[in-house]
C-alpha positions as a printed Julia matrix, in Angstrom:
118×3 Matrix{Float64}:
  92.56  124.29   99.27
  94.17  126.48   96.64
  94.9   129.26   99.13
  96.38  126.7   101.52
  98.57  125.29   98.74
  99.81  128.74   97.72
 100.58  129.69  101.32
 102.59  126.51  101.96
 104.32  126.72   98.56
 105.55  130.23   99.34
 107.19  129.02  102.55
 108.25  125.43  101.88
 108.29  124.83   98.12
 106.19  123.12   95.47
 106.7   119.49   96.5
 106.09  119.98  100.21
 102.99  122.03   99.41
 101.61  119.29   97.16
 102.05  116.64   99.85
 100.62  118.89  102.58
  97.58  119.72  100.45
  97.02  116.05   99.59
  97.19  115.14  103.27
  94.8   117.94  104.2
  92.38  116.77  101.52
  92.6   113.18  102.78
  91.87  114.31  106.34
  88.87  116.38  105.2
  87.5   113.42  103.24
  88.04  111.08  106.2
  86.12  113.43  108.51
  83.28  113.79  106.0
  82.99  110.03  105.56
  83.2   109.11  109.23
  80.71  111.78  110.31
  78.36  111.32  107.36
  78.38  115.02  106.49
  78.45  116.72  103.12
  81.13  119.16  102.03
  79.96  122.69  102.83
  81.7   124.4    99.91
  80.59  121.99   97.19
  79.01  123.43   94.07
  75.48  121.92   94.17
  74.83  121.63   90.43
  78.29  120.2    89.72
  77.81  117.72   92.56
  74.46  116.65   91.08
  75.92  116.3    87.57
  78.83  114.03   88.44
  76.83  111.11   89.95
  74.33  111.37   87.08
  77.15  111.07   84.54
  78.38  107.95   86.33
  74.86  106.48   86.34
  74.51  107.06   82.6
  77.91  105.49   81.87
  76.97  102.5    84.03
  73.97  101.83   81.8
  71.13  103.63   83.54
  68.35  104.73   81.21
  68.28  108.35   80.15
  65.02  110.02   81.16
  63.98  112.2    78.24
  61.73  115.22   78.58
  62.27  115.78   82.3
  64.69  118.11   84.01
  66.69  116.2    86.57
  68.67  117.45   89.53
  71.73  117.97   87.33
  69.95  120.3    84.87
  71.16  123.47   86.61
  74.73  122.69   85.55
  73.71  123.22   81.9
  72.78  126.85   82.58
  75.9   128.95   82.06
  74.77  131.75   84.39
  74.15  129.28   87.18
  77.59  127.69   86.76
  79.26  131.1    86.82
  77.32  132.1    89.95
  78.44  128.95   91.76
  82.01  129.56   90.62
  81.83  133.09   92.07
  80.64  131.62   95.4
  83.66  129.34   95.47
  86.04  132.17   94.56
  84.49  134.34   97.28
  84.96  131.59   99.89
  88.55  131.1    98.75
  89.19  134.84   99.03
  87.69  134.89  102.52
  90.01  132.06  103.56
  93.01  133.86  102.07
  92.13  137.04  104.01
  91.58  134.98  107.16
  95.03  133.38  107.07
  96.85  136.47  105.77
  97.35  137.78  109.3
  98.79  134.55  110.64
 102.35  134.72  111.88
 104.16  131.8   110.21
 106.75  131.58  112.99
 104.28  131.57  115.87
 104.3   133.92  118.82
 107.59  135.34  119.99
 108.89  133.87  123.18
 109.17  136.44  125.92
 112.51  136.46  127.67
 112.29  135.66  131.34
 115.7   137.11  132.21
 116.35  133.98  134.28
 120.03  134.01  133.3
 120.59  137.35  134.98
 118.59  136.53  138.07
 120.23  137.24  141.41
 120.74  133.97  143.24
 120.61  133.62  147.0
């Protein structure tokens, strides 16, 4: 999403880029919810930590002495590795769209105006 935002911001400005990115995010979320899929680029340990934090705030009992699914987020090396995966995916997207022509293909002239009429 960041690479998309930066690309749109360079062409159309900060405000248009913010709205376009928000719309793109809403469409991605809608597709994920309607198809029942999970986000492919999610950081697994961060994704496990967030629902557990909500459960604890809602009054769920803390389970002491056992490593839960969210434990991996506490390991700094693991967090940094996941962050590198995300940065690598973002870089791949940026390289993928770098060759796009923002104006679209050029229209070939048909020379119909100079055509000899019968």
